[in-house]
Tab-separated table of C-alpha atoms in Angstrom:
chain	number	residue	atom	x	y	z
C	162	ASP	CA	-363.837	-69.467	85.975
C	163	ALA	CA	-360.949	-67.164	85.510
C	164	GLY	CA	-358.376	-67.351	88.374
C	165	VAL	CA	-356.141	-64.332	89.545
C	166	ILE	CA	-354.985	-62.561	86.449
C	167	GLN	CA	-351.602	-60.724	86.533
C	168	SER	CA	-349.886	-58.640	83.772
C	169	PRO	CA	-347.285	-58.604	82.537
C	170	ARG	CA	-346.063	-62.207	82.974
C	171	HIS	CA	-342.356	-61.028	82.240
C	172	GLU	CA	-340.845	-57.626	82.547
C	173	VAL	CA	-337.297	-56.500	81.971
C	174	THR	CA	-336.328	-53.064	82.476
C	175	GLU	CA	-333.500	-50.881	83.313
C	176	MET	CA	-332.346	-49.458	86.565
C	177	GLY	CA	-334.087	-46.277	87.259
C	178	GLN	CA	-337.296	-47.013	85.341
C	179	GLU	CA	-340.715	-47.074	86.595
C	180	VAL	CA	-342.437	-50.445	86.746
C	181	THR	CA	-346.048	-51.027	87.233
C	182	LEU	CA	-347.346	-54.667	87.890
C	183	ARG	CA	-351.212	-55.366	87.636
C	184	CYS	CA	-353.536	-57.671	89.154
C	185	LYS	CA	-357.162	-58.716	88.728
C	186	PRO	CA	-358.393	-60.598	91.692
C	187	ILE	CA	-361.150	-63.566	91.485
C	188	SER	CA	-364.442	-61.869	91.300
C	189	GLY	CA	-366.144	-61.805	94.843
C	190	HIS	CA	-362.978	-61.945	96.775
C	191	ASP	CA	-362.543	-59.427	99.595
C	192	TYR	CA	-358.803	-59.709	100.209
C	193	LEU	CA	-355.915	-59.120	97.840
C	194	PHE	CA	-352.251	-59.769	98.825
C	195	TRP	CA	-349.091	-58.816	97.010
C	196	TYR	CA	-345.975	-61.037	97.565
C	197	ARG	CA	-342.527	-61.120	96.306
C	198	GLN	CA	-340.440	-64.392	95.942
C	199	THR	CA	-336.671	-64.767	95.565
C	200	MET	CA	-334.400	-67.580	96.192
C	201	MET	CA	-332.745	-65.832	99.041
C	202	ARG	CA	-335.780	-64.554	101.046
C	203	GLY	CA	-338.489	-66.839	99.805
C	204	LEU	CA	-342.066	-65.624	99.532
C	205	GLU	CA	-342.589	-62.461	101.475
C	206	LEU	CA	-345.917	-60.391	101.936
C	207	LEU	CA	-345.433	-56.910	100.838
C	208	ILE	CA	-349.095	-55.526	101.506
C	209	TYR	CA	-352.611	-56.676	101.653
C	210	PHE	CA	-355.967	-55.057	101.024
C	211	ASN	CA	-359.448	-55.750	102.485
C	212	ASN	CA	-362.377	-54.293	100.576
C	213	ASN	CA	-360.008	-52.139	98.462
C	214	VAL	CA	-358.475	-50.513	101.755
C	215	PRO	CA	-354.718	-51.255	102.442
C	216	ILE	CA	-354.553	-52.977	105.858
C	217	ASP	CA	-350.881	-53.886	106.251
C	218	ASP	CA	-348.071	-52.446	104.365
C	219	SER	CA	-345.249	-53.317	106.695
C	220	GLY	CA	-343.756	-55.605	104.165
C	221	MET	CA	-343.164	-52.878	101.642
C	222	PRO	CA	-339.451	-52.604	101.366
C	223	GLU	CA	-338.948	-49.023	100.802
C	224	ASP	CA	-340.719	-45.840	99.698
C	225	ARG	CA	-340.039	-46.640	96.119
C	226	PHE	CA	-342.626	-49.366	96.366
C	227	SER	CA	-346.348	-48.258	96.288
C	228	ALA	CA	-349.759	-50.193	95.808
C	229	LYS	CA	-353.242	-49.181	95.042
C	230	MET	CA	-356.518	-50.833	94.713
C	231	PRO	CA	-358.878	-48.373	93.115
C	232	ASN	CA	-361.734	-50.899	92.865
C	233	ALA	CA	-362.454	-54.404	93.758
C	234	SER	CA	-361.340	-55.768	90.473
C	235	PHE	CA	-357.988	-54.173	89.980
C	236	SER	CA	-354.802	-53.461	91.869
C	237	THR	CA	-351.328	-52.057	90.949
C	238	LEU	CA	-347.871	-52.498	92.426
C	239	LYS	CA	-345.421	-49.796	91.365
C	240	ILE	CA	-341.752	-49.353	91.796
C	241	GLN	CA	-340.194	-46.165	91.058
C	242	PRO	CA	-337.319	-45.930	90.553
C	243	SER	CA	-336.573	-49.530	90.156
C	244	GLU	CA	-333.162	-51.164	91.153
C	245	PRO	CA	-331.509	-54.366	90.189
C	246	ARG	CA	-332.254	-55.858	93.787
C	247	ASP	CA	-335.986	-55.598	92.868
C	248	SER	CA	-335.587	-58.572	90.524
C	249	ALA	CA	-338.055	-61.224	91.760
C	250	VAL	CA	-341.202	-62.888	90.901
C	251	TYR	CA	-344.161	-60.823	92.218
C	252	PHE	CA	-347.367	-62.578	92.866
C	253	CYS	CA	-350.859	-61.367	93.581
C	254	ALA	CA	-353.266	-63.620	95.501
C	255	SER	CA	-357.000	-63.073	96.559
C	256	ARG	CA	-359.401	-64.770	98.912
C	257	ARG	CA	-362.916	-64.438	100.401
C	258	GLN	CA	-363.830	-62.967	103.598
C	259	GLY	CA	-363.731	-65.819	106.046
C	260	GLY	CA	-361.836	-67.584	108.707
C	261	LEU	CA	-358.317	-68.583	109.048
C	262	ALA	CA	-358.763	-71.426	106.989
C	263	THR	CA	-359.757	-69.647	103.781
C	264	GLU	CA	-357.802	-70.369	100.818
C	265	GLN	CA	-355.623	-67.989	99.202
C	266	PHE	CA	-355.536	-68.262	95.313
C	267	PHE	CA	-352.304	-67.079	93.610
C	268	GLY	CA	-351.843	-65.801	90.220
C	269	PRO	CA	-349.057	-66.885	87.894
C	270	GLY	CA	-346.719	-64.304	88.804
C	271	THR	CA	-344.888	-61.469	87.245
C	272	ARG	CA	-341.020	-62.069	86.700
C	273	LEU	CA	-339.323	-58.776	86.898
C	274	THR	CA	-335.786	-58.262	85.862
C	275	VAL	CA	-333.993	-55.021	86.448
C	276	LEU	CA	-330.743	-54.543	84.702
J	238	THR	CA	-335.603	-63.762	111.271
J	239	GLN	CA	-337.589	-66.454	109.465
J	240	LEU	CA	-340.372	-67.691	111.484
J	241	LEU	CA	-341.115	-70.949	109.730
J	242	GLU	CA	-337.976	-73.209	108.964
J	243	GLN	CA	-338.542	-75.947	106.737
J	244	SER	CA	-336.138	-78.975	106.336
J	245	PRO	CA	-334.928	-80.365	104.260
J	246	GLN	CA	-334.263	-77.470	101.925
J	247	PHE	CA	-333.734	-79.716	98.817
J	248	LEU	CA	-334.602	-83.591	98.240
J	249	SER	CA	-334.040	-85.801	95.427
J	250	ILE	CA	-335.451	-89.176	95.481
J	251	GLN	CA	-336.467	-91.935	93.238
J	252	GLU	CA	-340.056	-92.800	92.307
J	253	GLY	CA	-341.596	-95.053	95.084
J	254	GLU	CA	-339.693	-93.681	97.899
J	255	ASN	CA	-341.219	-92.123	101.010
J	256	LEU	CA	-340.305	-88.909	102.311
J	257	THR	CA	-341.161	-86.271	105.186
J	258	VAL	CA	-340.876	-82.530	105.146
J	259	TYR	CA	-340.923	-80.538	108.424
J	260	CYS	CA	-341.954	-77.159	109.124
J	261	ASN	CA	-340.855	-75.734	112.602
J	262	SER	CA	-341.119	-72.719	114.501
J	263	SER	CA	-340.699	-71.343	118.006
J	264	SER	CA	-343.986	-69.596	117.632
J	265	VAL	CA	-347.565	-70.747	118.166
J	266	PHE	CA	-349.711	-70.694	114.973
J	267	SER	CA	-353.511	-70.527	115.031
J	268	SER	CA	-353.599	-72.378	111.754
J	269	LEU	CA	-351.260	-73.679	109.203
J	270	GLN	CA	-351.398	-74.418	105.506
J	271	TRP	CA	-349.459	-76.392	103.124
J	272	TYR	CA	-348.883	-75.287	99.458
J	273	ARG	CA	-347.291	-76.731	96.427
J	274	GLN	CA	-345.765	-74.607	93.760
J	275	GLU	CA	-344.636	-75.743	90.304
J	276	PRO	CA	-342.340	-73.788	88.071
J	277	GLY	CA	-343.784	-70.670	86.535
J	278	GLU	CA	-346.856	-70.802	88.566
J	279	GLY	CA	-348.102	-69.603	91.975
J	280	PRO	CA	-348.601	-71.729	94.979
J	281	VAL	CA	-351.641	-73.849	95.215
J	282	LEU	CA	-353.136	-75.006	98.472
J	283	LEU	CA	-353.058	-78.416	99.551
J	284	VAL	CA	-354.431	-78.598	103.062
J	285	THR	CA	-355.217	-76.471	106.170
J	286	VAL	CA	-354.789	-77.626	109.648
J	287	VAL	CA	-356.347	-75.809	112.639
J	288	THR	CA	-356.303	-78.090	115.645
J	289	GLY	CA	-353.033	-79.121	117.514
J	290	GLY	CA	-352.497	-82.859	116.830
J	291	GLU	CA	-354.573	-82.789	113.796
J	292	VAL	CA	-353.812	-85.265	110.954
J	293	LYS	CA	-355.218	-84.738	107.418
J	294	LYS	CA	-354.747	-87.191	104.550
J	295	LEU	CA	-354.931	-86.388	100.913
J	296	LYS	CA	-354.390	-89.524	98.851
J	297	ARG	CA	-350.729	-90.240	99.451
J	298	LEU	CA	-350.020	-87.141	101.371
J	299	THR	CA	-350.277	-87.023	105.008
J	300	PHE	CA	-350.169	-83.783	107.027
J	301	GLN	CA	-349.846	-83.461	110.744
J	302	PHE	CA	-350.130	-80.345	113.006
J	303	GLY	CA	-348.129	-80.507	116.187
J	304	ASP	CA	-349.857	-80.752	119.478
J	305	ALA	CA	-348.321	-77.359	120.520
J	306	ARG	CA	-349.232	-75.812	117.191
J	307	LYS	CA	-345.632	-74.686	116.626
J	308	ASP	CA	-344.754	-77.138	113.946
J	309	SER	CA	-346.130	-79.314	111.090
J	310	SER	CA	-345.029	-82.334	108.929
J	311	LEU	CA	-345.849	-83.509	105.499
J	312	HIS	CA	-345.416	-87.184	104.579
J	313	ILE	CA	-345.485	-88.446	101.049
J	314	THR	CA	-345.924	-92.129	100.409
J	315	ALA	CA	-344.629	-93.671	97.343
J	316	ALA	CA	-343.607	-90.575	95.602
J	317	GLN	CA	-344.273	-90.036	91.891
J	318	PRO	CA	-342.626	-87.530	89.587
J	319	GLY	CA	-345.880	-85.516	89.516
J	320	ASP	CA	-345.143	-84.664	93.160
J	321	THR	CA	-342.084	-82.679	92.024
J	322	GLY	CA	-342.286	-79.035	93.188
J	323	LEU	CA	-341.616	-76.432	95.893
J	324	TYR	CA	-343.425	-77.276	99.059
J	325	LEU	CA	-344.381	-74.156	101.276
J	326	CYS	CA	-345.822	-74.241	104.726
J	327	ALA	CA	-347.526	-71.125	105.707
J	328	GLY	CA	-348.935	-70.067	109.024
J	329	VAL	CA	-351.342	-67.559	110.656
J	330	LYS	CA	-349.883	-66.185	113.938
J	331	SER	CA	-353.173	-65.092	115.669
J	332	PHE	CA	-356.767	-64.659	115.214
J	333	SER	CA	-356.183	-60.861	114.960
J	334	THR	CA	-354.377	-60.858	111.661
J	335	ASP	CA	-355.076	-61.953	108.075
J	336	LYS	CA	-351.427	-62.475	107.255
J	337	LEU	CA	-349.840	-65.667	106.104
J	338	ILE	CA	-346.258	-66.209	106.952
J	339	PHE	CA	-344.431	-68.560	104.569
J	340	GLY	CA	-341.735	-70.999	105.434
J	341	THR	CA	-338.433	-71.333	103.744
J	342	GLY	CA	-339.780	-73.968	101.329
J	343	THR	CA	-338.597	-77.674	100.442
J	344	ARG	CA	-337.813	-78.270	96.844
J	345	LEU	CA	-338.646	-81.807	95.985
J	346	GLN	CA	-337.385	-83.670	92.796
J	347	VAL	CA	-338.819	-87.213	92.192
J	348	PHE	CA	-337.046	-89.173	89.433
J	349	PRO	CA	-338.750	-91.854	87.368
C-alpha cells in the first residue's frame, strides 16, 4: 500500500515567489496534518483537517500561509509570498478516525529553500 | 514555550552501550507517543503509552510513562548502529483535541 505522498520532494525558489506543496494522504484516513520542521523550532503543527474540514489553523505562522483540502485524497499548503525564513522541511501526515493512540503516518517531506 | 523538553539533545555512543532519553513537561498528557526519524524521511511511530506508570517493551527498547503522566523515558539496551536517528516524543494534552505536541528531539548516533 502506498503511504502518504508528498510533492515536490525538494523546492528551491526565490524570495517573493509563490510556493505550493502537495499531499496525498493514505486512502481511508480521516485526518490530515501539515507540519514544519526546522533545527531551531523542531517539528511544529501548522494546521489539521478532519474529513476535509480545517479544524485548527492556530499554528499557521502568517497570512502568507494557506492550506486547502478540496477532497479526501488531496491537500495543498501554499506560501505567498515566500520568505527566506520559510525555509524548512514540510511534512504531511494522515491518520484514521480513532482514539488518542491512533498512529499518524508521515510523508517523506518537502525540503523548501527560499533564497 | 516548548511544552515537551527532551534530554539529552545529542548523544553519541559506541555500539553495545545502553542509553536513556528523557521527555519532560510540567503539563499532564492524556497519551504520549515516541517516534524515530531517519535522515530524509518522516517520523515513524515506535510506541504509544496511555496509562500513568505504563511500561512497554519493543525488543531492546523500553518505554515508560510517568505516574503523573507528565514525563516519559526511552531506554535502549545494547545500542546498534541501526538505532541511529532522531527520537521524538509527542503528547496529546487532553481528550478534547487531536493535536500532537512534539518534543524538542534527541539526535542519537551509534558508532560501530
